[in-house]
Amino acid sequence: MAPRALASTATVAGVPVDTRHWIGAERVASPATFTDRSPIDGTALASLARGGAEEAKAAVAAARAAFPGWAATPPAERARLLHAVADGVEARTEELARVETADNGALLRAHRRGVMPRAAHNLRFFADWLLRLGHDDFTTRGHTNHVSWDPSGPALLITPWNAPLMLATWKIGPALAAGCTVVLKPAEWAPLTASLFADIAHGAGLPPGVLNVVQGYGAEAGAALVSDPGVRRISFTGSVPTARHIAAGAAERLVPVSFELGGKSPLLVFADADLDLAVDLAVEQYDNAGQVCLAATRLLVEERIADAFLERFLDRAGALRQGDPREADTDVGPSIHPRHLERVDGFVRRALASGARVALGGGPHTELNDATGGTYYRPTLLTEVAQHSEIVQEEVFGPVLTLQTFRTEDEAVTLANGTRFGLAATLATGDPARADRVSARLTAGTVWVNCFYVRDLAAPFGGSRESGIGREGGAWSFDFYCDVKNTVTAPKGWQQHG
Ligand code: NAD
């Protein structure tokens, strides 16, 4: 995957990727650049334009200039264009998958089969929803109330590196469908598919300025975009500390935000559960090397089945193959960046120092890293962890799970709810009444019963507590990107003071 750096193009996994911003349907360079490396082997993939205040200003200006035209474009035409962009994503699935895997190290087969088709679906779904968006008129003492969804203006979309194009399209779809124009700021550790997406959208006929992409660091490009007075909505997926910065910036101008943040989600396994299913659900949490916001990283297992659970878990998780994410038989790929690997390992070292025990893994995959130059962390399970310890309370965002036991349903719920997060919760039980009781008591944006990661775009998605602000999905997305308006019309002949 050796990069061939040209002035404005890098060839990544055999695919030419423009390294410049995309502003008002033009490629724009910056005086400064930043280097994007592959976590697979540490090679430099591309040197990209590094945006700052100037590029942010230009991109928001382009989005503002395009807004009146896009907002006035009939819904059917907006929907048609979104489907055309989705066609473009589908036509380039293989290239997008290869570039994304090179860039963020997630499994190539997952990108091919699941992620890229989902990215196209994100666009199609909201295009279709737009066409049935509405609310029945209703009357108040003969007056008609008519509800409409007016696009609010340029939307700033800030995304993380763990699922770059999937998360970008999950925001771009509803924002564009709603009639907003967009400035996308992709993560600096995996920015490449955003650039390819700009080409695809342009090729599909999206008018100039409707979609803009500004690359660069969060503290530079991101912060400059957040403070731009032309931005009318900010949708952000990322970490809690970054969300605090963005919220502070947005507060200056009271710009509405939608935040999808971190998690420390539990998997509750009751003794009445199908044990094989529960173990499968637990092992699944190593997907994407644990870099999944929704991951149920806290395994909470009823005490009387804990030994049996652990034995089967170690059998299965111990057999996971870690290695190059482009290989068909790899189960767990690399962590995104050397700095991230160090951070993950720091959590584990401190946990061990405070009494935790390693049941599986427990450190970087040193031989693999030495052999490849990549950043691989072994799938890890820690036991004997205290509820108030850092490893149980803080999001690691790596392949690190903890195991705790409980005796009663009450205790299970208390442990499950006992962090400052509330993104998701998964429970394994064979008793439907227990499933109802427990799920009603869990603090979480999504609860999965005997399943994991089943996500319908029509469903509300978001986090409770510090896991987020607001919900997106279906009509919730349109509520966020629009100024919802009620128009009240008097009946004919009505006299206000008659
Ligand atoms: P991050 O917060 O470090 O960065 C996310 C984005 O914010 C990047 O594009 C970054 O450049 C930008 N950014 C950073 N500082 C900024 C600033 N001051 N102003 C504006 N933008 C700024 O997060 P990350 O490390 O890229 O992603 C991992 C985090 O994302 C984890 O906490 C994970 O749980 C979360 N996440 C949440 C969801 C969800 O749906 N809830 C999904 C995926 C990831």
Coordinates of C-alpha atoms and ligand atoms in Angstrom, one line a residue:
M1 CA 0.0 0.0 0.0
A2 CA 2.9 2.4 -0.6
P3 CA 1.5 5.8 -1.3
R4 CA 2.4 7.7 -4.4
A5 CA 2.2 11.3 -3.3
L6 CA 1.4 13.7 -6.1
A7 CA 0.8 17.4 -5.7
S8 CA -2.9 17.0 -5.1
T9 CA -3.6 13.3 -5.3
A10 CA -2.5 10.3 -3.3
T11 CA -3.0 6.8 -4.5
V12 CA -4.3 4.7 -1.7
A13 CA -5.0 1.0 -2.1
G14 CA -4.8 1.6 -5.8
V15 CA -7.4 4.4 -5.7
P16 CA -6.5 8.0 -6.5
V17 CA -7.7 10.3 -3.7
D18 CA -7.7 14.1 -3.9
T19 CA -5.9 15.4 -0.9
R20 CA -7.4 18.9 -1.0
H21 CA -10.6 20.4 0.6
W22 CA -13.8 20.5 -1.4
I23 CA -15.3 24.0 -1.2
G24 CA -18.0 25.3 -3.5
A25 CA -17.4 22.5 -6.0
E26 CA -13.7 23.3 -6.2
R27 CA -10.6 21.6 -4.9
V28 CA -8.8 24.0 -2.5
A29 CA -5.3 23.5 -1.2
S30 CA -3.9 24.9 2.1
P31 CA -0.4 26.2 2.8
A32 CA -0.1 23.6 5.5
T33 CA -0.6 19.8 5.3
F34 CA -0.9 16.9 7.7
T35 CA 0.1 13.3 7.2
D36 CA -2.4 10.5 7.3
R37 CA -1.0 7.0 8.2
S38 CA -2.4 3.5 8.0
P39 CA -2.8 1.7 11.2
I40 CA -2.2 -1.6 9.3
D41 CA 1.5 -1.0 8.9
G42 CA 2.2 2.6 9.8
T43 CA 2.8 3.7 6.2
A44 CA 2.1 7.3 5.2
L45 CA -1.0 7.2 3.0
A46 CA -1.4 10.8 2.1
S47 CA -0.4 14.4 2.9
L48 CA -3.6 16.3 3.1
A49 CA -4.5 20.0 3.0
R50 CA -4.8 21.1 6.6
G51 CA -7.6 23.6 7.0
G52 CA -7.9 26.5 9.4
A53 CA -9.8 29.7 9.8
E54 CA -9.6 30.7 6.2
E55 CA -10.8 27.4 4.7
A56 CA -13.6 27.2 7.4
K57 CA -14.8 30.7 6.4
A58 CA -14.8 29.9 2.7
A59 CA -16.6 26.6 3.2
V60 CA -19.4 28.1 5.3
A61 CA -19.7 31.0 2.8
A62 CA -20.1 28.5 0.0
A63 CA -22.7 26.6 2.1
R64 CA -24.6 29.8 2.8
A65 CA -24.5 30.9 -0.8
A66 CA -25.9 27.5 -1.9
F67 CA -28.6 27.4 0.8
P68 CA -31.4 29.4 -0.7
G69 CA -31.3 27.4 -3.9
W70 CA -31.1 24.0 -2.2
A71 CA -33.8 24.9 0.3
A72 CA -36.1 25.9 -2.5
T73 CA -35.3 22.7 -4.6
P74 CA -38.5 20.6 -4.6
P75 CA -38.3 17.6 -2.2
A76 CA -38.7 15.2 -5.1
E77 CA -35.7 16.6 -6.8
R78 CA -33.6 16.6 -3.6
A79 CA -34.6 13.0 -3.1
R80 CA -33.7 12.2 -6.7
L81 CA -30.2 13.7 -6.2
L82 CA -29.7 11.8 -3.0
H83 CA -30.5 8.5 -4.7
A84 CA -28.1 9.5 -7.5
V85 CA -25.3 10.0 -4.9
A86 CA -26.2 6.6 -3.3
D87 CA -25.9 5.1 -6.8
G88 CA -22.4 6.6 -7.0
V89 CA -21.5 5.2 -3.6
E90 CA -22.7 1.7 -4.7
A91 CA -20.8 2.0 -7.9
R92 CA -17.6 2.6 -6.0
T93 CA -18.2 0.3 -3.1
E94 CA -15.0 -1.7 -3.7
E95 CA -12.8 1.4 -3.9
L96 CA -14.4 3.0 -0.9
A97 CA -14.0 -0.2 1.1
R98 CA -10.3 -0.5 0.2
V99 CA -9.5 3.1 1.0
E100 CA -11.4 3.0 4.3
T101 CA -9.7 -0.2 5.4
A102 CA -6.3 1.3 4.6
D103 CA -7.2 4.5 6.4
N104 CA -8.9 3.3 9.6
G105 CA -7.9 -0.4 9.8
A106 CA -11.4 -1.8 10.1
L107 CA -12.1 -5.2 8.3
L108 CA -12.2 -5.0 4.5
R109 CA -14.9 -7.7 4.4
A110 CA -17.1 -5.7 6.8
H111 CA -16.6 -2.5 4.7
R112 CA -17.5 -4.4 1.5
R113 CA -20.5 -6.3 2.8
G114 CA -22.0 -4.1 5.5
V115 CA -20.6 -0.6 5.9
M116 CA -20.5 0.8 2.3
P117 CA -23.9 -0.6 1.4
R118 CA -25.2 1.0 4.7
A119 CA -23.6 4.3 3.7
A120 CA -25.7 4.3 0.5
H121 CA -28.7 3.2 2.4
N122 CA -28.3 6.2 4.8
L123 CA -28.8 8.5 1.8
R124 CA -31.7 6.5 0.2
F125 CA -33.5 6.2 3.5
F126 CA -33.7 9.9 4.3
A127 CA -34.5 10.7 0.6
D128 CA -37.5 8.4 0.9
W129 CA -38.5 9.7 4.4
L130 CA -38.5 13.3 3.1
L131 CA -41.2 12.4 0.6
R132 CA -43.6 11.3 3.3
L133 CA -42.6 13.8 5.9
G134 CA -45.7 15.6 7.2
H135 CA -48.2 16.0 9.9
D136 CA -52.0 16.1 9.5
D137 CA -53.4 19.6 9.7
F138 CA -55.7 20.1 12.7
T139 CA -58.1 22.8 13.8
T140 CA -58.4 25.0 16.8
R141 CA -61.8 26.7 17.0
G142 CA -62.1 26.5 13.2
H143 CA -58.5 27.7 12.6
T144 CA -56.2 25.3 10.6
N145 CA -52.8 24.4 12.1
H146 CA -50.4 23.5 9.4
V147 CA -47.0 22.1 10.4
S148 CA -44.0 22.4 8.1
W149 CA -40.3 21.6 8.3
D150 CA -38.3 24.6 7.1
P151 CA -34.6 23.9 6.4
S152 CA -32.6 25.8 9.0
G153 CA -29.4 26.7 7.0
P154 CA -25.9 25.4 6.7
A155 CA -25.2 22.4 8.9
L156 CA -21.8 21.6 10.3
L157 CA -21.2 17.9 10.5
I158 CA -18.2 16.7 12.5
T159 CA -17.3 13.0 12.5
P160 CA -14.9 10.6 14.1
W161 CA -12.5 8.0 12.6
N162 CA -14.0 4.7 13.7
A163 CA -16.7 4.5 11.0
P164 CA -15.9 7.5 8.8
L165 CA -18.2 7.2 5.8
M166 CA -20.9 5.4 7.6
L167 CA -21.2 8.2 10.2
A168 CA -20.7 11.0 7.6
T169 CA -23.6 9.7 5.4
W170 CA -25.8 9.1 8.5
K171 CA -25.6 12.9 9.0
I172 CA -25.4 14.0 5.3
G173 CA -28.5 12.1 4.3
P174 CA -31.0 13.8 6.6
A175 CA -29.2 17.2 6.5
L176 CA -29.4 17.4 2.6
A177 CA -32.9 15.8 2.5
A178 CA -34.1 18.4 5.0
G179 CA -32.8 21.1 2.6
C180 CA -29.8 22.2 4.6
T181 CA -26.4 22.6 3.0
V182 CA -23.5 20.9 4.6
V183 CA -19.9 21.4 5.7
L184 CA -18.4 18.1 6.6
K185 CA -15.3 18.0 8.8
P186 CA -13.9 14.4 8.8
A187 CA -11.6 13.1 11.5
E188 CA -7.9 13.7 10.9
W189 CA -7.0 10.1 11.5
A190 CA -9.2 8.8 8.7
P191 CA -10.2 11.6 6.3
L192 CA -9.9 9.9 2.9
T193 CA -13.4 8.5 2.1
A194 CA -14.8 12.0 2.7
S195 CA -12.8 13.3 -0.2
L196 CA -13.9 10.4 -2.4
F197 CA -17.5 11.1 -1.3
A198 CA -17.2 14.7 -2.5
D199 CA -16.2 13.5 -5.9
I200 CA -19.2 11.1 -6.0
A201 CA -21.7 13.7 -4.9
H202 CA -20.4 16.1 -7.5
G203 CA -20.5 13.4 -10.2
A204 CA -24.1 12.7 -9.2
G205 CA -25.0 16.3 -9.9
L206 CA -25.2 17.9 -6.4
P207 CA -25.2 21.6 -7.0
P208 CA -22.0 23.6 -6.1
G209 CA -21.7 24.5 -2.4
V210 CA -24.4 22.1 -1.2
L211 CA -21.7 19.8 0.2
N212 CA -18.3 21.0 1.3
V213 CA -15.5 19.1 3.0
V214 CA -12.9 20.8 5.2
Q215 CA -10.0 18.6 6.3
G216 CA -7.7 19.1 9.2
Y217 CA -7.3 19.0 13.0
G218 CA -10.2 19.5 15.3
A219 CA -8.6 22.3 17.3
E220 CA -7.9 24.2 14.0
A221 CA -10.4 23.4 11.2
G222 CA -13.1 22.0 13.6
A223 CA -13.0 24.9 16.1
A224 CA -13.0 27.5 13.3
L225 CA -16.0 26.0 11.8
V226 CA -17.9 25.8 15.1
S227 CA -17.3 29.5 15.7
D228 CA -18.5 30.6 12.2
P229 CA -21.6 32.7 12.5
G230 CA -23.0 31.2 9.3
V231 CA -23.5 27.7 10.8
R232 CA -27.1 27.0 11.8
R233 CA -26.8 23.4 13.1
I234 CA -24.0 21.3 14.5
S235 CA -24.2 17.5 14.4
F236 CA -21.2 15.9 16.1
T237 CA -20.2 12.4 16.7
G238 CA -17.1 11.9 18.9
S239 CA -15.8 12.1 22.4
V240 CA -17.3 13.8 25.4
P241 CA -14.3 16.2 25.9
T242 CA -14.6 17.4 22.3
A243 CA -18.4 17.8 22.8
R244 CA -17.8 20.2 25.7
H245 CA -15.6 22.4 23.4
I246 CA -18.2 22.4 20.7
A247 CA -21.1 23.0 23.1
A248 CA -19.2 26.0 24.5
G249 CA -18.7 27.4 21.0
A250 CA -22.3 26.7 19.9
A251 CA -23.6 28.4 23.1
E252 CA -22.2 31.7 22.0
R253 CA -24.8 31.9 19.2
L254 CA -27.3 29.4 20.6
V255 CA -26.8 27.1 17.7
P256 CA -28.7 23.8 18.2
V257 CA -26.4 20.8 18.5
S258 CA -27.0 17.0 18.1
F259 CA -24.3 15.0 20.0
E260 CA -23.6 11.3 19.6
L261 CA -20.9 10.7 22.2
G262 CA -19.1 8.0 24.0
G263 CA -20.4 5.1 26.0
K264 CA -19.5 2.4 28.5
S265 CA -22.4 0.1 27.8
P266 CA -23.2 -3.0 29.7
L267 CA -24.1 -6.5 28.6
L268 CA -26.2 -8.1 31.3
V269 CA -26.2 -11.9 31.2
F270 CA -28.8 -13.6 33.4
A271 CA -28.6 -17.3 34.4
D272 CA -31.7 -18.0 32.4
A273 CA -30.1 -16.8 29.1
D274 CA -29.0 -19.0 26.2
L275 CA -25.4 -19.2 27.2
D276 CA -24.1 -19.6 23.7
L277 CA -25.9 -16.6 22.5
A278 CA -24.7 -14.6 25.5
V279 CA -21.1 -15.6 24.8
D280 CA -21.5 -14.7 21.1
L281 CA -22.8 -11.3 22.0
A282 CA -19.9 -10.8 24.4
V283 CA -17.2 -11.8 21.8
E284 CA -18.8 -9.6 19.2
Q285 CA -17.8 -6.6 21.3
Y286 CA -14.2 -7.0 19.9
D287 CA -15.5 -6.0 16.5
N288 CA -13.6 -3.1 14.9
A289 CA -11.0 -3.7 17.6
G290 CA -13.4 -2.4 20.2
Q291 CA -13.6 1.0 18.5
V292 CA -17.4 1.1 18.5
C293 CA -19.3 3.7 20.5
L294 CA -22.1 1.2 21.2
A295 CA -19.8 -1.6 22.4
A296 CA -21.0 -3.4 25.5
T297 CA -17.6 -3.3 27.1
R298 CA -18.9 -4.1 30.6
L299 CA -19.9 -7.8 30.9
L300 CA -22.2 -8.2 33.9
V301 CA -22.8 -11.9 34.5
E302 CA -25.0 -13.6 37.1
E303 CA -22.7 -15.1 39.6
R304 CA -24.0 -18.7 39.4
I305 CA -23.2 -19.0 35.7
A306 CA -20.0 -16.8 35.7
D307 CA -17.5 -19.7 35.6
A308 CA -19.3 -21.4 32.7
F309 CA -19.7 -18.1 30.9
L310 CA -16.0 -17.3 31.3
E311 CA -14.8 -20.7 30.2
R312 CA -16.8 -20.5 27.0
F313 CA -15.9 -16.9 26.4
L314 CA -12.2 -17.6 26.7
D315 CA -12.6 -20.5 24.3
R316 CA -14.2 -18.3 21.6
A317 CA -12.4 -15.0 22.2
G318 CA -9.1 -16.9 22.5
A319 CA -9.6 -18.2 19.0
L320 CA -10.1 -14.8 17.4
R321 CA -7.4 -14.2 14.7
Q322 CA -5.8 -10.8 14.9
G323 CA -4.0 -9.4 11.9
D324 CA -4.2 -7.6 8.6
P325 CA -7.8 -6.4 8.2
R326 CA -7.5 -6.9 4.4
E327 CA -7.2 -10.7 4.9
A328 CA -10.4 -12.7 4.7
D329 CA -9.8 -14.7 7.8
T330 CA -8.9 -11.8 10.2
D331 CA -11.3 -11.2 13.0
V332 CA -9.6 -8.3 14.8
G333 CA -7.6 -5.6 13.1
P334 CA -5.4 -2.8 14.4
S335 CA -6.2 0.2 16.7
I336 CA -6.3 3.4 14.8
H337 CA -3.1 5.2 15.9
P338 CA 0.0 4.7 18.0
R339 CA -1.2 7.4 20.4
H340 CA -4.5 5.6 20.7
L341 CA -2.7 2.3 21.4
E342 CA -0.8 4.0 24.2
R343 CA -4.0 5.4 25.6
V344 CA -5.7 2.0 25.6
D345 CA -2.7 0.4 27.2
G346 CA -2.6 3.1 29.9
F347 CA -6.1 2.2 31.0
V348 CA -5.1 -1.5 31.2
R349 CA -1.8 -0.8 33.1
R350 CA -3.6 1.4 35.6
A351 CA -6.4 -1.2 36.1
L352 CA -3.8 -3.9 36.7
A353 CA -2.0 -1.7 39.2
S354 CA -5.2 -1.3 41.1
G355 CA -5.9 -5.0 41.4
A356 CA -7.6 -6.1 38.1
R357 CA -6.5 -9.5 36.7
V358 CA -5.9 -10.4 33.1
A359 CA -8.1 -13.2 31.8
L360 CA -7.3 -12.6 28.2
G361 CA -4.8 -10.5 26.3
G362 CA -3.6 -7.6 28.4
G363 CA -1.3 -5.6 26.1
P364 CA -0.2 -4.7 22.6
H365 CA 0.4 -7.5 20.2
T366 CA 4.1 -6.8 20.2
E367 CA 5.2 -9.5 17.7
L368 CA 2.6 -8.4 15.2
N369 CA 3.5 -4.7 15.7
D370 CA 7.2 -5.4 15.3
A371 CA 6.6 -7.5 12.2
T372 CA 4.2 -5.1 10.5
G373 CA 4.8 -1.6 11.8
G374 CA 1.1 -1.6 12.7
T375 CA -0.8 -0.8 15.9
Y376 CA -2.4 -3.9 17.2
Y377 CA -3.8 -4.4 20.7
R378 CA -4.7 -7.9 21.9
P379 CA -8.4 -8.6 22.6
T380 CA -8.4 -8.2 26.4
L381 CA -10.6 -9.2 29.3
L382 CA -10.1 -8.0 32.8
T383 CA -11.7 -9.5 35.9
E384 CA -11.7 -8.4 39.5
V385 CA -12.5 -4.8 38.7
A386 CA -14.3 -2.5 41.1
Q387 CA -17.4 -0.7 40.0
H388 CA -15.8 2.7 40.8
S389 CA -12.5 2.0 39.2
E390 CA -11.4 3.9 36.1
I391 CA -11.5 0.8 33.9
V392 CA -15.2 0.4 34.6
Q393 CA -16.1 4.0 34.5
E394 CA -14.2 5.4 31.6
E395 CA -14.5 4.7 27.9
V396 CA -11.4 2.9 26.6
F397 CA -12.5 2.7 23.0
G398 CA -10.3 -0.4 22.4
P399 CA -10.6 -4.2 22.6
V400 CA -10.8 -4.2 26.3
L401 CA -13.7 -5.7 28.2
T402 CA -14.3 -6.1 31.9
L403 CA -16.2 -8.8 33.7
Q404 CA -18.2 -8.2 36.9
T405 CA -20.8 -10.5 38.5
F406 CA -24.1 -9.9 40.2
R407 CA -26.5 -11.9 42.3
T408 CA -29.8 -10.2 41.9
E409 CA -31.7 -8.3 39.2
D410 CA -31.5 -5.2 41.3
E411 CA -27.8 -5.4 41.6
A412 CA -27.5 -6.0 37.9
V413 CA -29.5 -2.9 37.1
T414 CA -27.5 -0.8 39.7
L415 CA -24.2 -1.9 38.1
A416 CA -25.5 -1.4 34.6
N417 CA -26.7 2.2 35.3
G418 CA -23.7 3.0 37.4
T419 CA -21.7 5.2 35.0
R420 CA -22.1 8.7 33.7
F421 CA -22.9 7.3 30.2
G422 CA -26.1 5.9 28.8
L423 CA -25.7 5.1 25.1
A424 CA -26.8 1.5 24.9
A425 CA -27.4 -1.6 27.0
T426 CA -27.7 -5.3 25.9
L427 CA -29.3 -8.0 27.9
A428 CA -29.4 -11.7 27.5
T429 CA -32.2 -13.5 29.2
G430 CA -34.7 -16.3 28.4
D431 CA -37.4 -14.7 30.5
P432 CA -39.6 -12.2 28.6
A433 CA -41.0 -10.7 31.8
R434 CA -37.5 -10.1 33.1
A435 CA -36.5 -8.6 29.8
D436 CA -39.5 -6.1 30.1
R437 CA -38.7 -5.3 33.7
V438 CA -35.0 -4.8 33.3
S439 CA -35.1 -2.9 30.0
A440 CA -37.6 -0.5 31.6
R441 CA -35.1 0.3 34.3
L442 CA -32.0 0.8 32.2
T443 CA -30.7 4.2 31.4
A444 CA -29.8 4.0 27.7
G445 CA -30.7 5.4 24.3
T446 CA -31.0 1.9 22.9
V447 CA -31.7 -1.4 24.7
W448 CA -31.1 -4.7 22.8
V449 CA -32.7 -7.8 24.2
N450 CA -31.0 -11.1 23.1
C451 CA -29.4 -9.2 20.1
F452 CA -26.9 -6.5 19.4
Y453 CA -26.4 -3.8 16.8
V454 CA -29.8 -4.1 15.1
R455 CA -30.3 -0.6 13.9
D456 CA -33.1 0.7 11.8
L457 CA -32.8 4.3 10.6
A458 CA -36.4 4.8 11.4
A459 CA -35.6 4.3 15.1
P460 CA -34.5 7.1 17.4
F461 CA -30.8 6.9 18.0
G462 CA -28.7 8.8 20.6
G463 CA -27.5 8.7 24.2
S464 CA -28.7 9.5 27.6
R465 CA -26.6 11.3 30.2
E466 CA -23.1 12.1 28.9
S467 CA -23.6 9.9 25.9
G468 CA -25.3 12.5 23.9
I469 CA -27.8 15.3 23.4
G470 CA -30.9 14.7 21.2
R471 CA -32.0 11.8 18.9
E472 CA -31.5 11.3 15.2
G473 CA -33.2 8.8 12.9
G474 CA -36.5 9.0 11.0
A475 CA -38.5 12.2 11.8
W476 CA -36.2 13.0 14.7
S477 CA -33.5 13.9 12.2
F478 CA -35.8 16.2 10.3
D479 CA -36.8 17.9 13.6
F480 CA -33.2 18.6 14.3
Y481 CA -32.1 19.9 10.9
C482 CA -35.3 22.0 10.3
D483 CA -37.0 24.9 11.9
V484 CA -40.4 23.3 12.5
K485 CA -43.1 25.8 11.9
N486 CA -46.8 25.9 12.7
T487 CA -48.9 28.1 10.5
V488 CA -52.4 28.9 11.9
T489 CA -55.0 30.1 9.4
A490 CA -58.3 31.6 10.3
P491 CA -61.5 30.3 8.7
K492 CA -62.9 32.4 5.9
G493 CA -64.9 35.4 7.2
W494 CA -63.4 35.1 10.7
Q495 CA -63.1 38.4 12.6
Q496 CA -60.6 38.4 15.4
H497 CA -62.5 41.1 17.4
G498 CA -65.9 40.6 15.9
Ligands
NAD1 P1 -12.9 13.1 18.9 O1 -13.9 13.8 19.8 O2 -11.5 13.2 19.3 O3 -13.0 13.7 17.4 C1 -14.1 13.7 16.6 C2 -14.1 14.8 15.6 O4 -14.1 16.0 16.3 C3 -12.9 14.8 14.7 O5 -13.3 15.2 13.4 C4 -12.0 15.9 15.3 O6 -11.1 16.5 14.4 C5 -13.1 16.9 15.8 N1 -12.7 17.8 16.8 C6 -11.8 17.6 17.8 N2 -11.6 18.7 18.6 C7 -12.5 19.6 18.1 C8 -12.8 21.0 18.4 N3 -12.2 21.6 19.4 N4 -13.8 21.6 17.7 C9 -14.4 21.0 16.7 N5 -14.1 19.7 16.3 C10 -13.2 19.1 17.0 O7 -13.4 11.6 18.8 P2 -12.7 10.4 18.0 O8 -11.5 10.0 18.8 O9 -12.5 10.8 16.6 O10 -13.8 9.3 18.1 C11 -14.0 8.5 19.1 C12 -15.1 8.9 20.0 O11 -16.3 9.0 19.2 C13 -15.4 7.9 21.1 O12 -15.7 8.6 22.3 C14 -16.7 7.3 20.6 O13 -17.5 6.7 21.6 C15 -17.4 8.4 19.9 N6 -18.3 7.9 18.9 C16 -19.7 8.0 19.2 C17 -20.6 7.5 18.4 C18 -22.1 7.6 18.7 O14 -22.9 7.5 17.7 N7 -22.5 7.8 19.9 C19 -20.2 6.8 17.2 C20 -18.9 6.7 16.9 C21 -17.9 7.2 17.8

